[in-house]
Coordinates of C-alpha atoms in Angstrom, one line a residue:
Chain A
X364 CA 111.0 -75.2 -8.6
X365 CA 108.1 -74.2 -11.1
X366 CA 109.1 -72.9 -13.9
X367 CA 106.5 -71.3 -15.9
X368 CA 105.8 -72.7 -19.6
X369 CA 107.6 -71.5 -22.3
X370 CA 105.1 -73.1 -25.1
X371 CA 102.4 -70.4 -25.1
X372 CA 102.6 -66.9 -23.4
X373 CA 99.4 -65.5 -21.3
X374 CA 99.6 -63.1 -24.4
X375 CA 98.7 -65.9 -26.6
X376 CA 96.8 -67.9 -24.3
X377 CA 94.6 -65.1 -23.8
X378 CA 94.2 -64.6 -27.6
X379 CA 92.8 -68.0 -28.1
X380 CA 90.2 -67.0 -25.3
X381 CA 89.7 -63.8 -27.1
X382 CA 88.5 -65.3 -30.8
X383 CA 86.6 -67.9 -29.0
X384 CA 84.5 -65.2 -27.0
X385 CA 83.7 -63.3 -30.6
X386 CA 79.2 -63.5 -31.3
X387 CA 80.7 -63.0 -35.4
X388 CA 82.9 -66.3 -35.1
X389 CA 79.5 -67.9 -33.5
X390 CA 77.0 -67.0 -36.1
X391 CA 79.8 -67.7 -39.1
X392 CA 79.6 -71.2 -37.6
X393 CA 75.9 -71.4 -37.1
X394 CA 75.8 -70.4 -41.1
X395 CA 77.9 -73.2 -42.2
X396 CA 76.9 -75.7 -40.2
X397 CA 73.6 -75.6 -42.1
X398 CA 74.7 -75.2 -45.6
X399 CA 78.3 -74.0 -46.8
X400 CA 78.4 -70.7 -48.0
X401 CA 81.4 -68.1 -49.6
X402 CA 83.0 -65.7 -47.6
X403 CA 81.5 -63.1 -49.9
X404 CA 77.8 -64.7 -49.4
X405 CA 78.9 -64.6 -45.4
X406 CA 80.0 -61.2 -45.7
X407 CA 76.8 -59.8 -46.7
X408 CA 75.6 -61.2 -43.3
X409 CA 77.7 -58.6 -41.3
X410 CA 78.4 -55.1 -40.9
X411 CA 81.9 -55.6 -41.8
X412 CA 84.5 -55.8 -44.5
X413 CA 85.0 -58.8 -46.8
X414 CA 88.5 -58.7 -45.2
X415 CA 87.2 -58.6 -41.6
X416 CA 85.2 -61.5 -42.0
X417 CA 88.2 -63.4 -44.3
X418 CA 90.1 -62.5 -40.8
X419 CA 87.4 -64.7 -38.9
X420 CA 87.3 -67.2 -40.7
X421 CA 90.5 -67.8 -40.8
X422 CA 90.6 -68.0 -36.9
X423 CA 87.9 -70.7 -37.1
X424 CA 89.8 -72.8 -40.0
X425 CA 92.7 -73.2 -37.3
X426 CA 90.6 -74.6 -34.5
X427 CA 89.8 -76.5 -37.4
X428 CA 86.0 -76.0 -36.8
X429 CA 85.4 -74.6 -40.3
X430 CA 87.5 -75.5 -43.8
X431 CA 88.0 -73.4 -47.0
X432 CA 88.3 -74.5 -50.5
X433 CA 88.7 -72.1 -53.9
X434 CA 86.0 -72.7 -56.6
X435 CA 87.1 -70.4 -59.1
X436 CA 87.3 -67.0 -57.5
X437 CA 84.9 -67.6 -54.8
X438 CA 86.3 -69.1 -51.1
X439 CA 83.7 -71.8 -49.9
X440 CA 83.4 -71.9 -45.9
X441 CA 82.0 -75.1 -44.5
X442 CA 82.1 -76.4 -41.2
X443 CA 83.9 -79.4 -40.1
X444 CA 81.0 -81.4 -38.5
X445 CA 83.3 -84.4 -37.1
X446 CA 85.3 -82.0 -35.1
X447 CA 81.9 -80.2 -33.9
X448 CA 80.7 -83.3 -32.4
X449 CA 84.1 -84.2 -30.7
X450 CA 84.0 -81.1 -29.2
X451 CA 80.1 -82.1 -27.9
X452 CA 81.2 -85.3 -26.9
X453 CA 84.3 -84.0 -24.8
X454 CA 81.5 -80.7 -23.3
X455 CA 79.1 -83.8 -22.6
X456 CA 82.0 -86.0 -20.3
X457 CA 82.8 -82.4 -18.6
X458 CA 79.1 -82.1 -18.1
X459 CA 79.3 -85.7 -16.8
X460 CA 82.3 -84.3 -14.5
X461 CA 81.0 -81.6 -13.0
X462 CA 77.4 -82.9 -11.9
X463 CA 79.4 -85.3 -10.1
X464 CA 81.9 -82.8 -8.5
X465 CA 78.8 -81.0 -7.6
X466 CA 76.9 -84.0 -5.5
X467 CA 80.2 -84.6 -3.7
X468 CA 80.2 -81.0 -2.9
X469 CA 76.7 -81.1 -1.6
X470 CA 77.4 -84.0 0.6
X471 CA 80.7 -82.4 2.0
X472 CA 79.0 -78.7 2.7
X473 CA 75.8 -81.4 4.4
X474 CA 78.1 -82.5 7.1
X475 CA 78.7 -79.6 9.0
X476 CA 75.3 -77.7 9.9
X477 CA 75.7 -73.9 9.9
X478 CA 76.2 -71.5 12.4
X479 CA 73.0 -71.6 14.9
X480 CA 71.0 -74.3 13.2
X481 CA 68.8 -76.3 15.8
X482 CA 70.9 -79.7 16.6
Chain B
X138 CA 67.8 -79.7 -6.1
X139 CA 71.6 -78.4 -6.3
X140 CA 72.3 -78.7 -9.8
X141 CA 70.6 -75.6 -11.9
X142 CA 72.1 -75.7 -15.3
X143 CA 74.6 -77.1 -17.8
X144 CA 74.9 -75.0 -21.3
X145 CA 77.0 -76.9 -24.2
X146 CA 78.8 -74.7 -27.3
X147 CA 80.2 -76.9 -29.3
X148 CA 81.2 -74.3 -32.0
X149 CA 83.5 -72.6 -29.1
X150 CA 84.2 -75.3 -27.0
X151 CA 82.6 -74.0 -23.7
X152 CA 80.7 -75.3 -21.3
X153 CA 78.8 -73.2 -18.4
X154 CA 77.5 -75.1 -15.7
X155 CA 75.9 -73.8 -13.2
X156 CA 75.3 -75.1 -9.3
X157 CA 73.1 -73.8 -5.8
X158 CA 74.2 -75.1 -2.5
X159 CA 72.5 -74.9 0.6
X160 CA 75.2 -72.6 2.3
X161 CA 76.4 -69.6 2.3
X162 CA 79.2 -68.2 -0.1
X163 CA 82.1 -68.2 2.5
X164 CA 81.8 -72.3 3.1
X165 CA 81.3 -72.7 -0.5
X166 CA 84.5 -71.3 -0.9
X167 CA 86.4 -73.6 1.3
X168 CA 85.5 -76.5 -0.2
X169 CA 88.0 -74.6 -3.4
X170 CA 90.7 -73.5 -0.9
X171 CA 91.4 -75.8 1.6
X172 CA 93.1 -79.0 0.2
X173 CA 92.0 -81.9 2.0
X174 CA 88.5 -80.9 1.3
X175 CA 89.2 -80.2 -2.2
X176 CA 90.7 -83.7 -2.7
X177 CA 87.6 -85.0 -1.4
X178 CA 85.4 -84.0 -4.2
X179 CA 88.0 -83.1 -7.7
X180 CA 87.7 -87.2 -8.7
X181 CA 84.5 -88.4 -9.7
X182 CA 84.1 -91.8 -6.9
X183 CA 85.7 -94.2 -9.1
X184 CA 88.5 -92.1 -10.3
X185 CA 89.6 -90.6 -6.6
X186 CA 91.9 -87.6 -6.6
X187 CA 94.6 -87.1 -4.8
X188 CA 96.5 -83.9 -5.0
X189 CA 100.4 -83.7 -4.5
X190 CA 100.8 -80.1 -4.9
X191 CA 98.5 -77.4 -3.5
X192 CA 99.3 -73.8 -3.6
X193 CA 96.0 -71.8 -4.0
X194 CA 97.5 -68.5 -5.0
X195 CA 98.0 -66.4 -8.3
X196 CA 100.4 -68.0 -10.5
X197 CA 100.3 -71.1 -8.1
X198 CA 99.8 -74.3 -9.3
X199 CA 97.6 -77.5 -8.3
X200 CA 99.4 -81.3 -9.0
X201 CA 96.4 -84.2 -8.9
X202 CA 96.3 -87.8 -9.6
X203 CA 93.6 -89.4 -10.6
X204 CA 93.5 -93.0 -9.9
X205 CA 90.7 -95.7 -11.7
X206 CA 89.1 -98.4 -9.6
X207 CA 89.5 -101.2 -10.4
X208 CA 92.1 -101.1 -13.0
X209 CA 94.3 -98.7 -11.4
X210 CA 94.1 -96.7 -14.7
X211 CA 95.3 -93.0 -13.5
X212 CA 95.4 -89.6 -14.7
X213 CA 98.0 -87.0 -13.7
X214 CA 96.6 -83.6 -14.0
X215 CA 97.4 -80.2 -13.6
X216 CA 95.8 -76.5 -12.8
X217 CA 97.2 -73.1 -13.0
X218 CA 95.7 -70.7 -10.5
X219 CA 95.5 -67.3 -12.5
X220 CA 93.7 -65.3 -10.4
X221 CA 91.9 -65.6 -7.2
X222 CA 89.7 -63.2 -5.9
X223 CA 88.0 -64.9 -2.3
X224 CA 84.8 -65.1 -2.1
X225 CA 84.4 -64.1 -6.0
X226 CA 86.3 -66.0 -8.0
X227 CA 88.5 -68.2 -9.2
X228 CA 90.7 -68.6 -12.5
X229 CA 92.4 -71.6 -13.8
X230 CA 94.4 -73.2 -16.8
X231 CA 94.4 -77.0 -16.8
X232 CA 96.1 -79.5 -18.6
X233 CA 96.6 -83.6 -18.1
X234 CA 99.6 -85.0 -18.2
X235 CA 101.0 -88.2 -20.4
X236 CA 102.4 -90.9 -18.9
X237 CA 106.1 -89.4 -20.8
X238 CA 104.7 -85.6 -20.7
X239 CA 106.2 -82.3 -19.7
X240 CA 104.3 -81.6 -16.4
X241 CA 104.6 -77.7 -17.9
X242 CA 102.9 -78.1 -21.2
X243 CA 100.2 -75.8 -22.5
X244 CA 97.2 -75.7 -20.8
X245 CA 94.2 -77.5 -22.3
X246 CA 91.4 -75.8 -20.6
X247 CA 90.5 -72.4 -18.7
X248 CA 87.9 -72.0 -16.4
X249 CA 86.5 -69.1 -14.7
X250 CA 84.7 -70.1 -11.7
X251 CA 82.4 -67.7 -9.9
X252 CA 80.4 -67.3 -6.7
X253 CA 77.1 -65.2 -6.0
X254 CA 75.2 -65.3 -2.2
X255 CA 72.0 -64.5 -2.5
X256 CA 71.1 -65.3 1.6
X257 CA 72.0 -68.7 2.6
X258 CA 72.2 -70.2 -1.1
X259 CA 75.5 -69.5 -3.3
X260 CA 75.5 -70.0 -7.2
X261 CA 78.5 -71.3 -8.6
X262 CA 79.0 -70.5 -11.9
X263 CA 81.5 -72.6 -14.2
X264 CA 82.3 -71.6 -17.4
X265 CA 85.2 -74.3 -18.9
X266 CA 86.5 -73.0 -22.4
X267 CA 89.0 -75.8 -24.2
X268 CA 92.0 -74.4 -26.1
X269 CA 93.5 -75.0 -29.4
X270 CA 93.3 -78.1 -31.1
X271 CA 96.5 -80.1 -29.8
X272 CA 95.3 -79.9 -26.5
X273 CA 91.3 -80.6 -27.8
X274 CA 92.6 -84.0 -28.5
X275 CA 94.2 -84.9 -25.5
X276 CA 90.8 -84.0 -23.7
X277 CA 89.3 -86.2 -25.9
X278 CA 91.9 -89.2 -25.2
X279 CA 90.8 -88.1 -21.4
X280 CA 87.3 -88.5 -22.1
X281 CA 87.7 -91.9 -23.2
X282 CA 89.4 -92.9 -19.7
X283 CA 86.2 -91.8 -18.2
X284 CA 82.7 -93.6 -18.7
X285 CA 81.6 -93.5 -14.6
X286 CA 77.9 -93.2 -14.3
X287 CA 76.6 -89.6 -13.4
X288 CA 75.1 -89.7 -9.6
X289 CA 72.1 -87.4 -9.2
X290 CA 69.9 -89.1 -7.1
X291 CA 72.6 -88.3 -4.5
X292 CA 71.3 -85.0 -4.1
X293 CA 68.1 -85.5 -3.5
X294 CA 69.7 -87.5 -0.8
X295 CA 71.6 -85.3 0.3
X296 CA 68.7 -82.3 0.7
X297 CA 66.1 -84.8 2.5
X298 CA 68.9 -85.6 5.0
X299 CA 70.2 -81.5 5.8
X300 CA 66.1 -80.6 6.7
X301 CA 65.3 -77.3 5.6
X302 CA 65.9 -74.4 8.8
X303 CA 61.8 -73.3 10.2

């Protein structure tokens, strides 16, 4: 019998999917990837609060794409370049994946001519 | 040519791929819903799937093994079905499974897969969206078991052998 996971409810599942889908999240990254920059430099960036934008981060430090350090008062942002290109390497094997998936595909729906095509 | 597209996001860990087939949207969709064809085409050739558990319905669940050739390496994987909406779309969770691993662990990936006919050609649309970071390194550990060589000249292939309909 299947019993349905315990470890992580749709509600949380669909979270996750949530922050990932935000354009603010996206840019913040773009930002940092090229030069690391304080929340309150970031901030200026959006029509938000300096709150809303802490909030993003903060999502993005636990997927552990971006990583914050105090320098006096300011909060430095700056993106975590190793786990970027993991995360390229892993899109580039389901790339990899799913070109093949696709020819096999192609060669399965190949076999059987449709409906009223000329033998 | 069948494949149209592959778009990479690193910063949100998504991939959108993008495929045509010669056919229309209704036989497209059988090669998703109908098992044995299904098993024919989830491995990549030297990592053949076979699938154990097969029940294509919301909240159903899909049980694979991949097996290596020629070191018998294999993968045990697993998919969620969330929603499926025939001929429109399909919506899945799926996670891999250690050798040790609770087959009901959190998923790793969700994917959104989606159909459009325009006339005889469909466009399926992928879009692949990897979860928190626990699970981003088991993907990674899976990417490693891989390392086949991607097989486009097939379709050319493949087209040159259908001949287009006068």
């Amino acid at each position: 019998m299947v019993v349905r996971s315990t470890e992580l409810s749709d509600a949380e599942i669909d979270a996750v999917f949530h922050s990932l889908a935000d354009r603010t999240r996206r840019d913040i990254v773009a930002q940092v990837v090229q030069r690391e920059q304080s929340v309150s430099d970031l901030a200026e960036r959006y029509a938000m609060s300096f709150t809303a934008v802490q909030k993003h981060v903060t999502v993005l430090e636990r997927a552990s794409l971006v990583h914050k350090r105090r320098d006096g008062r300011r909060q430095i942002v700056s993106a975590d370049r190793e786990q970027l290109q993991r995360a390229q390497a892993l899109l580039d094997e389901y790339e990899r994946l799913w070109r093949q998936r696709t020819d096999q595909i192609a060669s399965i729906l190949a076999e059987t001519p449709p409906e009223g095509a000329t033998p | 040519m069948t494949f149209v597209s592959a778009e990479k996001d690193a910063a949100n860990r998504t991939m959108t791929f993008i495929a045509e087939f010669d056919a229309p949207v209704e036989r497209v969709w059988s090669v998703w819903s109908d098992r044995d064809t299904l098993e024919r085409w989830w491995g990549p050739p030297e990592y053949p799937a076979t699938i154990s558990e097969f029940d294509f319905v919301a909240g159903g669940r899909m049980l694979y093994r991949m097996v290596g050739d020629p070191e018998g390496e294999h993968l045990d994987g697993r998919l969620r079905f969330i929603s499926i909406d025939e001929p429109r779309e399909i919506v899945y969770d799926e996670a891999f499974i250690p050798a040790e691993g609770d087959p009901d662990e959190q998923p790793l990936n969700r994917s959104v897969v989606t159909f459009e006919a325009t006339g005889d050609v469909t466009r399926m649309t992928i879009i692949t969206t990897f979860t928190s970071d626990e699970e981003f390194e088991q993907a990674v550990e899976f990417g490693a078991l891989e390392g086949y060589e991607a097989g486009i000249g097939q379709i050319d292939a493949i087209l040159a052998e259908k001949g287009t309909s006068a």
